[in-house]
Each structure stands twice: as structure tokens, then as C-alpha cells.
Short mmCIF file of C-alpha atoms and ligand atoms in Angstrom, two decimals:
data_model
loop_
_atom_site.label_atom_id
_atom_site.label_comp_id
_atom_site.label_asym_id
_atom_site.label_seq_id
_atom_site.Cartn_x
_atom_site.Cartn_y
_atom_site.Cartn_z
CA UNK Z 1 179.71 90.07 112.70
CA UNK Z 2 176.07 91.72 112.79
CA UNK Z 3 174.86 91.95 109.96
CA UNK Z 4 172.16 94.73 111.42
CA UNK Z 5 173.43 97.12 109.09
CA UNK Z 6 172.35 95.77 106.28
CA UNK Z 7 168.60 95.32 107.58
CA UNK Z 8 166.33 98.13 107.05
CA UNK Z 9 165.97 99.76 109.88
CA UNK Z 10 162.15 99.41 110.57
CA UNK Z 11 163.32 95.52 111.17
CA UNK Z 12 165.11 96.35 114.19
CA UNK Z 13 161.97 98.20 115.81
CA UNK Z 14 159.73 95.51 115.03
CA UNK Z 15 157.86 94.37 118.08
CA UNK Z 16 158.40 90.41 118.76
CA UNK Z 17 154.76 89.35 120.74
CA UNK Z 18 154.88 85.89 120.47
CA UNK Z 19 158.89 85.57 121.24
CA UNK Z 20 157.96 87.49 124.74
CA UNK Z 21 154.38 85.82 125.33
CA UNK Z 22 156.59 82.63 125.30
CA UNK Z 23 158.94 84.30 127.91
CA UNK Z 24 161.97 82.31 126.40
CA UNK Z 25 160.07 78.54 127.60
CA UNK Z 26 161.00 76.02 125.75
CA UNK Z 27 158.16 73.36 125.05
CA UNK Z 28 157.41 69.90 126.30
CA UNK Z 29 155.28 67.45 125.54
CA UNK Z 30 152.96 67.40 128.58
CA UNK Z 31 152.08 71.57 127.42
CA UNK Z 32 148.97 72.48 126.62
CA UNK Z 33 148.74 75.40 123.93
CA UNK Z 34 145.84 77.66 124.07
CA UNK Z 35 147.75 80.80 122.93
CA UNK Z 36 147.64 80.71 119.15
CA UNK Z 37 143.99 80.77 117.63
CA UNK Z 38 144.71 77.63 115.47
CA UNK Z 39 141.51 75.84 115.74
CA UNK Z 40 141.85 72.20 116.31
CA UNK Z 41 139.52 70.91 113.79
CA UNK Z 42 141.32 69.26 110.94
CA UNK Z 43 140.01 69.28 107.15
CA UNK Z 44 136.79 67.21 105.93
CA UNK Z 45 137.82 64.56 103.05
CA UNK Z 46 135.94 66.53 100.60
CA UNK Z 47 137.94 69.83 101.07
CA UNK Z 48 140.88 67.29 100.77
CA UNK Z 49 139.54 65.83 97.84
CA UNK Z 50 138.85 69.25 96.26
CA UNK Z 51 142.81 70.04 96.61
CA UNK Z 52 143.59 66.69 94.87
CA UNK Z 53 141.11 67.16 92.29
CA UNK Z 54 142.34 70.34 91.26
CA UNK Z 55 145.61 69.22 91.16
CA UNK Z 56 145.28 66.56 89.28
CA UNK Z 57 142.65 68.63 86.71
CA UNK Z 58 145.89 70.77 86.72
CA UNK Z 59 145.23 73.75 88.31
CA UNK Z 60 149.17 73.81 88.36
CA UNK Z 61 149.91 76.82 86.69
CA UNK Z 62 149.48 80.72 87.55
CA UNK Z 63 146.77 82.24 88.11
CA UNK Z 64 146.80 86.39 87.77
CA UNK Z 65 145.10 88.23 90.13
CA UNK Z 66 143.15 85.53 91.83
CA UNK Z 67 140.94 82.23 90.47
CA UNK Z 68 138.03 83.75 89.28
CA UNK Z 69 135.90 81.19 90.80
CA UNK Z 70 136.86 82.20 94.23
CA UNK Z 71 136.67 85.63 93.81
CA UNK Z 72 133.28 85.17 92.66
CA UNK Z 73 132.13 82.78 95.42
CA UNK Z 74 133.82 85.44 98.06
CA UNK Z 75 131.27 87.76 96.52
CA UNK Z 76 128.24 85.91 96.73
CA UNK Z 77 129.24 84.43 100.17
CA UNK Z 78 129.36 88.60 101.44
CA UNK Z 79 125.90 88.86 99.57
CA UNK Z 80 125.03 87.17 102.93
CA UNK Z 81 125.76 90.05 105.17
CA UNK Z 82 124.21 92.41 102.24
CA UNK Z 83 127.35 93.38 100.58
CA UNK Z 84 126.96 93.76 96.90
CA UNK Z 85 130.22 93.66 95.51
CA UNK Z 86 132.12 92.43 91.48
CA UNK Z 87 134.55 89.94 91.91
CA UNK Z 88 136.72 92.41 90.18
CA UNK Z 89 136.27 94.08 93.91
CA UNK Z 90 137.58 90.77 95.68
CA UNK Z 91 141.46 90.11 96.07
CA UNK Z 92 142.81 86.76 96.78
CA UNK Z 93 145.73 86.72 99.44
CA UNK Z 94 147.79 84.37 101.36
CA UNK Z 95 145.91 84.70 104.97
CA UNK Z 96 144.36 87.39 106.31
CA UNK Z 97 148.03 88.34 107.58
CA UNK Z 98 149.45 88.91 104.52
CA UNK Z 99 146.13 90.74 103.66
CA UNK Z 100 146.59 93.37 106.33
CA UNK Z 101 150.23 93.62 104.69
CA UNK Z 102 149.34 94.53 100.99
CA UNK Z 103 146.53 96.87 102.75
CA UNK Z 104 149.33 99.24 104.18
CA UNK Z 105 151.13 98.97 101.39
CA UNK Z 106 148.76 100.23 98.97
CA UNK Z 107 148.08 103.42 101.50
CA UNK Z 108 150.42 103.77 103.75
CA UNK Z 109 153.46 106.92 103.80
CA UNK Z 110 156.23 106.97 106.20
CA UNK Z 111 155.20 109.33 109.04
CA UNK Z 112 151.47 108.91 108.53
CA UNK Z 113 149.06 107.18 111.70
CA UNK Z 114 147.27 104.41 111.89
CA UNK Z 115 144.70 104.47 114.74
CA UNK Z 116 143.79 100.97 116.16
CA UNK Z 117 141.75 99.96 119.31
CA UNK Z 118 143.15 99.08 122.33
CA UNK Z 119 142.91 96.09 123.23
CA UNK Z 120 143.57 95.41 119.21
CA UNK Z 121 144.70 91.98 117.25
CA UNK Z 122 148.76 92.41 117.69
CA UNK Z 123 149.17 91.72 113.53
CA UNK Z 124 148.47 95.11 113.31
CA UNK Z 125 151.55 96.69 114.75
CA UNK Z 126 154.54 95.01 112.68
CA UNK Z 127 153.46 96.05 109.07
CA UNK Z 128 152.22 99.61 110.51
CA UNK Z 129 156.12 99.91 112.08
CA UNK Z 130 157.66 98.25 109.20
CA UNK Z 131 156.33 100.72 106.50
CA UNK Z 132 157.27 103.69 108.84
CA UNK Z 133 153.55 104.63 109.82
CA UNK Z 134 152.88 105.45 113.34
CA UNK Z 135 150.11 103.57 115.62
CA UNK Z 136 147.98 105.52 117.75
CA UNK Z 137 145.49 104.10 120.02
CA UNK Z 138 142.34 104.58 121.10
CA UNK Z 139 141.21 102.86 124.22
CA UNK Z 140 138.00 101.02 124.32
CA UNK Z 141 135.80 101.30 127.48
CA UNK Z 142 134.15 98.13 129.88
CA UNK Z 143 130.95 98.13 129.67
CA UNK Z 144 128.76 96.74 132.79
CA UNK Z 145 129.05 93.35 131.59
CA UNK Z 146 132.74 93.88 131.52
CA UNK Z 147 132.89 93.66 127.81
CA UNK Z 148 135.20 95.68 126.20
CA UNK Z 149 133.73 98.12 123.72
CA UNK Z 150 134.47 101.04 120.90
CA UNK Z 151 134.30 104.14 122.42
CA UNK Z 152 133.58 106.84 119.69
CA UNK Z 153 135.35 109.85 121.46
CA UNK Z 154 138.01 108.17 122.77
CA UNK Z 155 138.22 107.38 118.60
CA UNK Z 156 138.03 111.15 117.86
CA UNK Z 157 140.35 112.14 120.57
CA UNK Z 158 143.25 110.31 118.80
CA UNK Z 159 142.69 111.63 115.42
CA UNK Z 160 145.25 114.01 114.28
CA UNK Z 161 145.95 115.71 110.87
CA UNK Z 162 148.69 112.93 110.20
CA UNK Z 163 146.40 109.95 110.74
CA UNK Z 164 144.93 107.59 108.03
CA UNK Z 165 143.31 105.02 108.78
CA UNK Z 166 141.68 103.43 111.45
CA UNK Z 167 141.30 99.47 112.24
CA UNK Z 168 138.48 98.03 113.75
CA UNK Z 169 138.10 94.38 114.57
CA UNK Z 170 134.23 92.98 114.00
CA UNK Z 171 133.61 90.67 115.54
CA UNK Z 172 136.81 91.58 118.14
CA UNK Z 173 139.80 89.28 118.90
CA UNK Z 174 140.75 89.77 121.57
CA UNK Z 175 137.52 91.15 123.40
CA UNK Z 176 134.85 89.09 122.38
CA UNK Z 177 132.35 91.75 120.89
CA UNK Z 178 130.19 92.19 118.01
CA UNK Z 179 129.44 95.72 117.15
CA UNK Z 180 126.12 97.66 116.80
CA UNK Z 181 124.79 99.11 114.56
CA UNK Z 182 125.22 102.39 116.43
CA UNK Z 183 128.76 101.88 117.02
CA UNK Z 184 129.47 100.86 113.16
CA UNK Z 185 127.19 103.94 111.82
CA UNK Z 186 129.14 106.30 114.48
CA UNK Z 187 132.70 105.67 113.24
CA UNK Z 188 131.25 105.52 109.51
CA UNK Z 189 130.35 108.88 110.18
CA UNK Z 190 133.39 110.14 111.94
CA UNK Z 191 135.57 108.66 108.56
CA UNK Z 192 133.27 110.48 106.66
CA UNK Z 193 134.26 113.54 108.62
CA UNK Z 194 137.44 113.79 109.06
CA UNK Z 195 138.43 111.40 105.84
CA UNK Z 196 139.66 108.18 107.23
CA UNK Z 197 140.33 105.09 105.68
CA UNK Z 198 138.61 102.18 107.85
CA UNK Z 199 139.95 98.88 107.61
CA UNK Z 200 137.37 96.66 108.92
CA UNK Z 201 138.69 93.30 110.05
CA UNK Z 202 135.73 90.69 109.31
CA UNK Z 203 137.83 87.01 110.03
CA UNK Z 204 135.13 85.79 112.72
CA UNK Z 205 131.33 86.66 111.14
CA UNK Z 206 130.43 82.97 111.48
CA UNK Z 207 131.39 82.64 114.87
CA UNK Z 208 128.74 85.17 116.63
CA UNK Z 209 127.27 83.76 119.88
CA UNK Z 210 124.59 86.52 120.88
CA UNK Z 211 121.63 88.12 119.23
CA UNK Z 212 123.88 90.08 117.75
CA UNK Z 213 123.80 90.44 114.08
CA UNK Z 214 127.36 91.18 111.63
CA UNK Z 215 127.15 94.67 110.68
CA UNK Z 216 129.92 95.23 107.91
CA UNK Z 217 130.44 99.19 107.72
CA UNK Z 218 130.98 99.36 104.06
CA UNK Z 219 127.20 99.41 103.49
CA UNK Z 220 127.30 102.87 105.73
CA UNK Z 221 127.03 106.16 103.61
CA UNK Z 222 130.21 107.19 102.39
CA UNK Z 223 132.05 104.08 103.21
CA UNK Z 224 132.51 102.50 99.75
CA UNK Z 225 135.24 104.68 99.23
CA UNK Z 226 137.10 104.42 101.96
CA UNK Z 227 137.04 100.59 103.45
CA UNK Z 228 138.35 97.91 103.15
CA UNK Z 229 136.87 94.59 104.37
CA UNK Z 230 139.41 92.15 105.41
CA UNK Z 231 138.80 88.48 105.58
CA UNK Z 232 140.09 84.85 105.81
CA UNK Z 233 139.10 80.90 105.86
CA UNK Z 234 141.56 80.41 108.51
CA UNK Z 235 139.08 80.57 111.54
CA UNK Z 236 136.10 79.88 109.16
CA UNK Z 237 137.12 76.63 107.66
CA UNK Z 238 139.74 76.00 110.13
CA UNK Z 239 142.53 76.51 107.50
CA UNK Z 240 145.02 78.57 109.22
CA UNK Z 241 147.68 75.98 107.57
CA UNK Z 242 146.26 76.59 103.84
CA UNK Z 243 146.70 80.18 103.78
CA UNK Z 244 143.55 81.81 102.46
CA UNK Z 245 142.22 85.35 102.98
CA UNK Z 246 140.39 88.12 100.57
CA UNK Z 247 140.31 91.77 100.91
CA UNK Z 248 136.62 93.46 99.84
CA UNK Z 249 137.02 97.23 98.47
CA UNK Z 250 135.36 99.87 96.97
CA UNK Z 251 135.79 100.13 93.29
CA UNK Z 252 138.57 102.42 93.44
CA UNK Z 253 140.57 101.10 96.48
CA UNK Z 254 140.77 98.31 94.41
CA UNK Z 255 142.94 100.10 91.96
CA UNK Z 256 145.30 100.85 94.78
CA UNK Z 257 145.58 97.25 95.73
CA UNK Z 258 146.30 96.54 91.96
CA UNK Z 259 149.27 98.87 92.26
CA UNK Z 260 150.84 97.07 94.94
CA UNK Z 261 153.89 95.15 93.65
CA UNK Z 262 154.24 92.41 95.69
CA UNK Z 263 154.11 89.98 92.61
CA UNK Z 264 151.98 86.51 92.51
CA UNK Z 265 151.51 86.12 96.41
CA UNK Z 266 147.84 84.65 96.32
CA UNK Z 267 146.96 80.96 98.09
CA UNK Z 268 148.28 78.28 95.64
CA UNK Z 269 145.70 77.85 92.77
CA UNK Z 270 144.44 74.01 94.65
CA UNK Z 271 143.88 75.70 97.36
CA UNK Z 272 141.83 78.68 95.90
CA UNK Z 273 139.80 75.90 93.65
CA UNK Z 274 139.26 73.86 97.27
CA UNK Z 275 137.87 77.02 98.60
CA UNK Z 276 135.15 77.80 96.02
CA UNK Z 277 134.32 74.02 97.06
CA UNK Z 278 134.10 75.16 101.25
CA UNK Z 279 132.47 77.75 100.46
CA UNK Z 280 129.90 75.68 98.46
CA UNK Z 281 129.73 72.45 100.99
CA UNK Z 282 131.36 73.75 104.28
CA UNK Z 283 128.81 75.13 105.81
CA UNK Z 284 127.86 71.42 108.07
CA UNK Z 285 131.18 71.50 108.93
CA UNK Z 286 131.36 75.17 110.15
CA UNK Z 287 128.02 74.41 112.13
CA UNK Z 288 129.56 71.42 113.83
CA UNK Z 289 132.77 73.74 114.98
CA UNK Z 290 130.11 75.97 116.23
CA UNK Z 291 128.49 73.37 118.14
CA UNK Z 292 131.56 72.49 119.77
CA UNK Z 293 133.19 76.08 120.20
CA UNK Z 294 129.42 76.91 122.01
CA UNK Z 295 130.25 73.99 124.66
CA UNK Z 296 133.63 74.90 125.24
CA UNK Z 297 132.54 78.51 125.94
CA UNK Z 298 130.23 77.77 127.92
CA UNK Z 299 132.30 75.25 129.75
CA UNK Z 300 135.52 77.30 130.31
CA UNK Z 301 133.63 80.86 131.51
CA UNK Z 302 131.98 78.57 134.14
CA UNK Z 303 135.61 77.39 134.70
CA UNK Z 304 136.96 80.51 134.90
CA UNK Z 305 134.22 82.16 137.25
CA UNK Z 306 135.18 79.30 139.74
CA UNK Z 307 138.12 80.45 140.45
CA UNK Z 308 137.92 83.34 143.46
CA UNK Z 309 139.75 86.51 141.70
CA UNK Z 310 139.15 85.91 137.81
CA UNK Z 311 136.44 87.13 136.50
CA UNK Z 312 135.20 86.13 132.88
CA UNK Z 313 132.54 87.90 130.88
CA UNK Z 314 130.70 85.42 128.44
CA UNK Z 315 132.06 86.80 124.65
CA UNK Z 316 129.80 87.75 122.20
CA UNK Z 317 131.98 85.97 119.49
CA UNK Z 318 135.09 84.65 118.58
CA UNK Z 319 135.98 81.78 120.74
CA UNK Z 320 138.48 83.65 122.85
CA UNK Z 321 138.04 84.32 126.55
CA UNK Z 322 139.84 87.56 127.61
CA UNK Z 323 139.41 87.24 131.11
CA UNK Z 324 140.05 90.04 134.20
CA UNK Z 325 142.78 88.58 136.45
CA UNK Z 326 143.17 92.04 137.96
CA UNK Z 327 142.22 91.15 141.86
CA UNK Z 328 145.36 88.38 141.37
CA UNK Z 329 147.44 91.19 142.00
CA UNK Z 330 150.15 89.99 139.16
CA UNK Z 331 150.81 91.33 135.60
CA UNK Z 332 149.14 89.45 132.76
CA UNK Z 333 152.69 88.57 131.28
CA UNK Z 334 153.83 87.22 135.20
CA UNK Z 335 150.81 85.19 134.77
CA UNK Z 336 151.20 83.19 132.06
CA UNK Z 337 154.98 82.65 132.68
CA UNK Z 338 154.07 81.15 135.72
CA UNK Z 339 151.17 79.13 134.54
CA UNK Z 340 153.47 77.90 131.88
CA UNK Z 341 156.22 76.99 134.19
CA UNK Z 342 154.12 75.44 136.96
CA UNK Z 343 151.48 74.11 134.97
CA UNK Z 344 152.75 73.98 131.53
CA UNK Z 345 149.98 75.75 129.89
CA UNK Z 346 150.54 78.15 127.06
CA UNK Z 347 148.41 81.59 127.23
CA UNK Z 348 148.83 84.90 126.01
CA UNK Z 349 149.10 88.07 128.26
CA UNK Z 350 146.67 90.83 127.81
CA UNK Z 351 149.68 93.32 127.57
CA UNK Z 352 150.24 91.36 123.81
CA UNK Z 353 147.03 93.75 122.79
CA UNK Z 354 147.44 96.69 123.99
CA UNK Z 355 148.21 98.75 127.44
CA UNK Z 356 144.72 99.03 128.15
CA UNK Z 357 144.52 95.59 129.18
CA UNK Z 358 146.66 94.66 131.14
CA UNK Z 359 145.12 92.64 134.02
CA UNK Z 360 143.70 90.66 130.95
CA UNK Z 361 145.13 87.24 129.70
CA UNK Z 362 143.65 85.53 126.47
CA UNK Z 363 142.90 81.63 126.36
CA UNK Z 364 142.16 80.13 122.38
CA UNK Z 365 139.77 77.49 122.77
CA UNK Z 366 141.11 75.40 120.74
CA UNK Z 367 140.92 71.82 122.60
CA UNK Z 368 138.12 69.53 123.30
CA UNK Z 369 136.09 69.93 126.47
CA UNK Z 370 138.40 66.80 128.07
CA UNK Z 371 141.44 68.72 127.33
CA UNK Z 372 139.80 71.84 128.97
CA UNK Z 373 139.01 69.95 131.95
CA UNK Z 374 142.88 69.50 132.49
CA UNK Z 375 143.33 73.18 131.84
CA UNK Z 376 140.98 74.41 133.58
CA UNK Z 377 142.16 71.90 137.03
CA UNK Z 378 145.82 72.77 136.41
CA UNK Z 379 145.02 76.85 136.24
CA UNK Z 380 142.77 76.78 139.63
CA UNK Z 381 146.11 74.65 141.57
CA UNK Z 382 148.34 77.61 140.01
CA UNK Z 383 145.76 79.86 141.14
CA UNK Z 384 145.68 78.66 144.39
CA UNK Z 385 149.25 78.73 144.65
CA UNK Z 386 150.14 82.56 143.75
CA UNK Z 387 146.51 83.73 145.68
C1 LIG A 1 141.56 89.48 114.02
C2 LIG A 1 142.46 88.70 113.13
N1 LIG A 1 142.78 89.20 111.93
C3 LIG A 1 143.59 88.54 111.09
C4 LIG A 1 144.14 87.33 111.43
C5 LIG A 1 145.05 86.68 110.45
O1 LIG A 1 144.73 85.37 110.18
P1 LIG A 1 145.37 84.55 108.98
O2 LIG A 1 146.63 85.24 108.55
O3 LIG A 1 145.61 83.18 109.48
O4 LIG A 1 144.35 84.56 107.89
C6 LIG A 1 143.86 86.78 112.69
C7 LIG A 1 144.47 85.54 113.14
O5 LIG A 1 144.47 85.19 114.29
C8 LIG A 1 142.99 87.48 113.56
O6 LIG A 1 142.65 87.01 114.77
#
């Protein structure tokens, strides 16, 4: 018997993505998975170590509110990007997922909006629905380089008296883009205006290919009050499996986040001590993945641009390609069926992020540039096949 009605009923409108950007495929062995951004690069002894070591120091037992250590390292490590913040300002969470979670938990009211870009990172959409807020959004706009950008009135278009907050993603996952100054300072200003909440989404900083500079928005006028940074190690120190992330706020945002009862949910204490220790001594490490993400990129866009019909925009950061597949004449989700049945390689449509683009697929570059080769040979036969 269904046990539906015992769920709460935001469950049951709970948007799957990755159950339909799988189209029902079952995996074999011969697959190839660039959907997921799990970066492929596994842990350094010394992080290793650092788990061990705490564990055996016994760093067993709870820990309220966060290690102190880390919180203070998180600190200093923002001091980089000229954020002055207390650790008493830093939370500890388990990933940047469960970050985004506690974020609409402390603010959130049924009925209220939450206005997020489009294209926008799909973990946005399940705790918005699940705490019965409302998502609104605001398409960005191509620029002539075919990046996808913020576009400030298309931001103050969707504004209504009911929303509050908006997401932005800086650097952007899915489209690639670091944003200016100009952008950050505009929607600073419009939060200012119409008295937003901006939760600023900060998980790639060290992953910037261009001249362009991070730009957190909490050092904008008015902004201490009303953002919230969030961050994570998972794409920094390629821990996606350790379950790290932080949430920078204002003084009293903080006491919101205090509020929120969702009990001792931080990374195990090994793992926070291991972290002070990455963010100490990983920084060779996070320079060698950024040696190797650079060659992939530049690799795969080449790829990509081969291939008569796709056309692929170098990103600014992140190391996603999100490219146009448009003059294919197929839907993004078609596409990456097909490429997974034919070809067996895993993808993600561009309909996963938002209406606004569609025509898009994503590709995680998460193998080696031998891998890519294979990737890149078995998408031009498919290619070639459905032209
Ligand atoms: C933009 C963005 N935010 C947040 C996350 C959450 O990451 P995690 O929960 O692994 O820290 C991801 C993961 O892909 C992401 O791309």
C-alpha cells in the first residue's frame, strides 16, 4: 500500500534531476561519466594522514558548533578575497548541499520566493520546494562570446513583494562565468533596494581561468546584513566524498543560522581537523588540479568546436563546458539519452538548469586527457550519426 500519505506533501513535488538526466539507463562498465562534478583526483597521504592523526589524538567526540580550528582557518583563508570575518561568523556543515539546506531553513516561510538565475545549479530547487518557498527565475543573457551572463533587469523584473532572496552562483556552474565587479555592485545595490537576502554561492574561487578576479558581494555596501557566502572543499580539495562546506554571514544572520535546529550535522570532527591541515598544505595540490583541469579545458573546447553544429565558448571558471548544441536540431535531454545509449557516455542536459538553456548540455571534466580523447571520438561518431 502507498505509503504517500504519510509523506509530507512537499516530498511528492520534489523535482528528481538526476533520476531523469539518467533517462532510466542502467550503467555498464564500458560508460564514461562526465555528468556529476566529482573531480577525479583522489586525496594526498598527508590529508589522509591528518584524518588518522586526529583520530587517533581522539578527536572522537562532539564538537558544538564547529572545530574551532576550522572555523578559524575558513576565516583567514576568505581574508584572501578581502573578507574580514570572526570565526564566530563561520558555520561548519556537511557539504555545501546541506549548507544551502540550513540556509532556507533559517529564512525561509511557506509562500515566500526565492529568485535564482537561469541557467542555475539544480541543488537549489529541492530545499526551496521542500520548505514551501516558491522559485522564480530570472534569465541570464549570451553575451557575444556566447557566455551566459547576469542580467540586472531581467533580476528586477522578477522581484515581487513575496520574494526573499536571491541566489547567485560566482564563479557559475553551469555557465562558466566569473562576475564583475559591475555585475556584483549592481545586484548589491538592487538588495539594498528592495531588501533581499543574497545568497552568494562561492564553491569554485580557486578554479578561475581568465583575468578575472573573485569578487565576493558581501564586501558591497549594505551587504553584511543580508548575505550569506556559501562554500565547500568538495571541488577545492577534491573532497566531495568527505563532506565539508562553511557558510560566511553577517554578524546577525549568524544568529539565524544558530536558531536552526537541525542538531549536530557538521563534517565528522577528523575530517574538520584534516581540513584546517588542507587548508594549511593543500594549496600544491590544488595548483596541480589546476594544471590539469587547464589542459583538459583547453583540450575538450577544441574537441567540441570540431564537431560541425556544437559550438563551445571557452569558460571563465569552473571546469564545466556548457556547450550550444542548438543547430543539432534535438533537445538537450534527447541528446544525452542518445549519447548514452549509443556511446555510453554520461552527460547532463541543459534543461537540468533551467528553461533558458535548453539547446545546452553540460560535460564535468572530470577524466584525464586519454579518457577525453575516447569521449571526445565517441561524441563526434554519435554526432555524425543523428546530423
Ligand atoms: C554551485 C554548487 N554549489 C553547491 C554544490 C554542493 O556541493 P557539495 O554538497 O558537494 O559541497 C555544488 C556541487 O556540485 C555546486 O556545483
Amino acid at each position: 500500500m502507498s505509503v504517500d500519505r504519510f509523506a509530507r506533501k512537499e516530498l511528492n513535488n520534489l523535482r528528481s534531476a538526476g533520476a531523469r538526466a539518467r533517462g532510466g539507463i542502467i550503467e555498464s562498465s564500458d560508460t564514461i561519466n562526465l555528468g556529476a562534478g566529482d573531480p577525479d583526483f583522489n586525496q594526498p597521504d598527508f590529508i589522509i594522514d591528518a584524518v588518522s592523526d586526529a583520530m587517533k589524538e581522539g578527536h572522537t567526540h562532539y564538537v558544538f558548533f564547529g572545530d574551532p580550528d576550522l572555523k578559524k582557518a575558513i576565516a583567514d583563508y576568505y581574508r584572501k578575497y578581502g573578507v574580514e570575518v570572526d570565526p564566530s561568523q563561520v558555520f561548519i556543515t556537511s557539504g555545501g548541499s546541506l549548507g544551502i539546506f540550513q540556509i532556507f531553513a533559517a529564512i525561509l516561510n511557506p509562500g515566500e520566493e526565492v529568485l535564482i538565475l537561469d541557467p542555475a545549479y539544480q541543488g537549489y530547487t529541492n530545499p526551496i520546494i521542500y520548505l514551501g518557498g516558491k522559485i522564480k527565475r530570472a534569465k541570464m543573457k549570451k553575451n557575444e562570446k556566447g557566455l551566459f551572463r547576469p542580467d540586472i533587469e531581467n533580476i528586477r523584473k522578477k522581484i515581487t513583494d513575496y520574494t526573499k532572496a536571491v541566489i547567485i552562483c560566482n564563479p557559475d556552474n553551469p555557465a562558466g562565468i566569473v562576475y564583475t565587479d559591475d555585475e556584483i555592485t549592481a545586484i548589491a545595490e538592487l538588495a539594498v533596494e528592495k531588501d533581499l537576502i543574497i545568497i552568494s554561492d562561492e564553491v569554485y574561487p580557486e578554479y578561475i581561468w581568465s583575468e578575472r578576479k573573485h569578487i565576493p558581494i558581501i564586501n558591497k555596501p549594505g551587504m553584511a546584513e543580508r548575505n550569506f557566502i556559501l562554500g565547500s572543499f568538495s571541488k577545492i580539495f577534491a573532497w566531495t566524498g568527505c563532506r565539508t562546506g562553511y557558510i560566511i554571514a553577517g554578524p546577525e544572520l549568524s544568529g539565524l543560522l544558530n536558531k536552526v535546529p537541525t542538531g549536530n550535522l557538521e563534517t565528522p570532527v577528523p575530517f574538520q581537523k584534516a581540513g584546517v591541515v588542507a587548508l594549511e598544505q593543500g594549496w600544491a595540490f590544488v595548483e596541480e588540479m589546476r594544471q590539469e583541469y587547464k589542459k583538459r579545458i583547453e583540450y575538450s573546447v577544441k574537441r567540441l568546436n570540431e564537431m560541425p553544429g556544437i559550438k563551445c565558448v571557452q569558460p571563465e571558471a569552473t571546469f564545466y563546458l556548457f556547450p550550444d548544441i542548438s543547430e543539432l536540431g534535438i533537445s538537450s535531454q534527447k541528446f544525452v539519452e542518445g549519447l548514452y545509449k549509443e556511446e555510453k557516455i554520461r552527460i547532463f542536459p541543459g534543461s537540468n538548469y533551467g528553461p533558458n538553456s535548453k539547446g545546452h548540455v553540460r560535460l564535468s571534466l572530470v577524466k584525464p586527457v586519454d579518457v577525453l580523447t575516447e569521449v571526445f571520438d565517441r561524441i563526434e561518431r554519435y554526432v555524425k550519426k543523428i546530423q
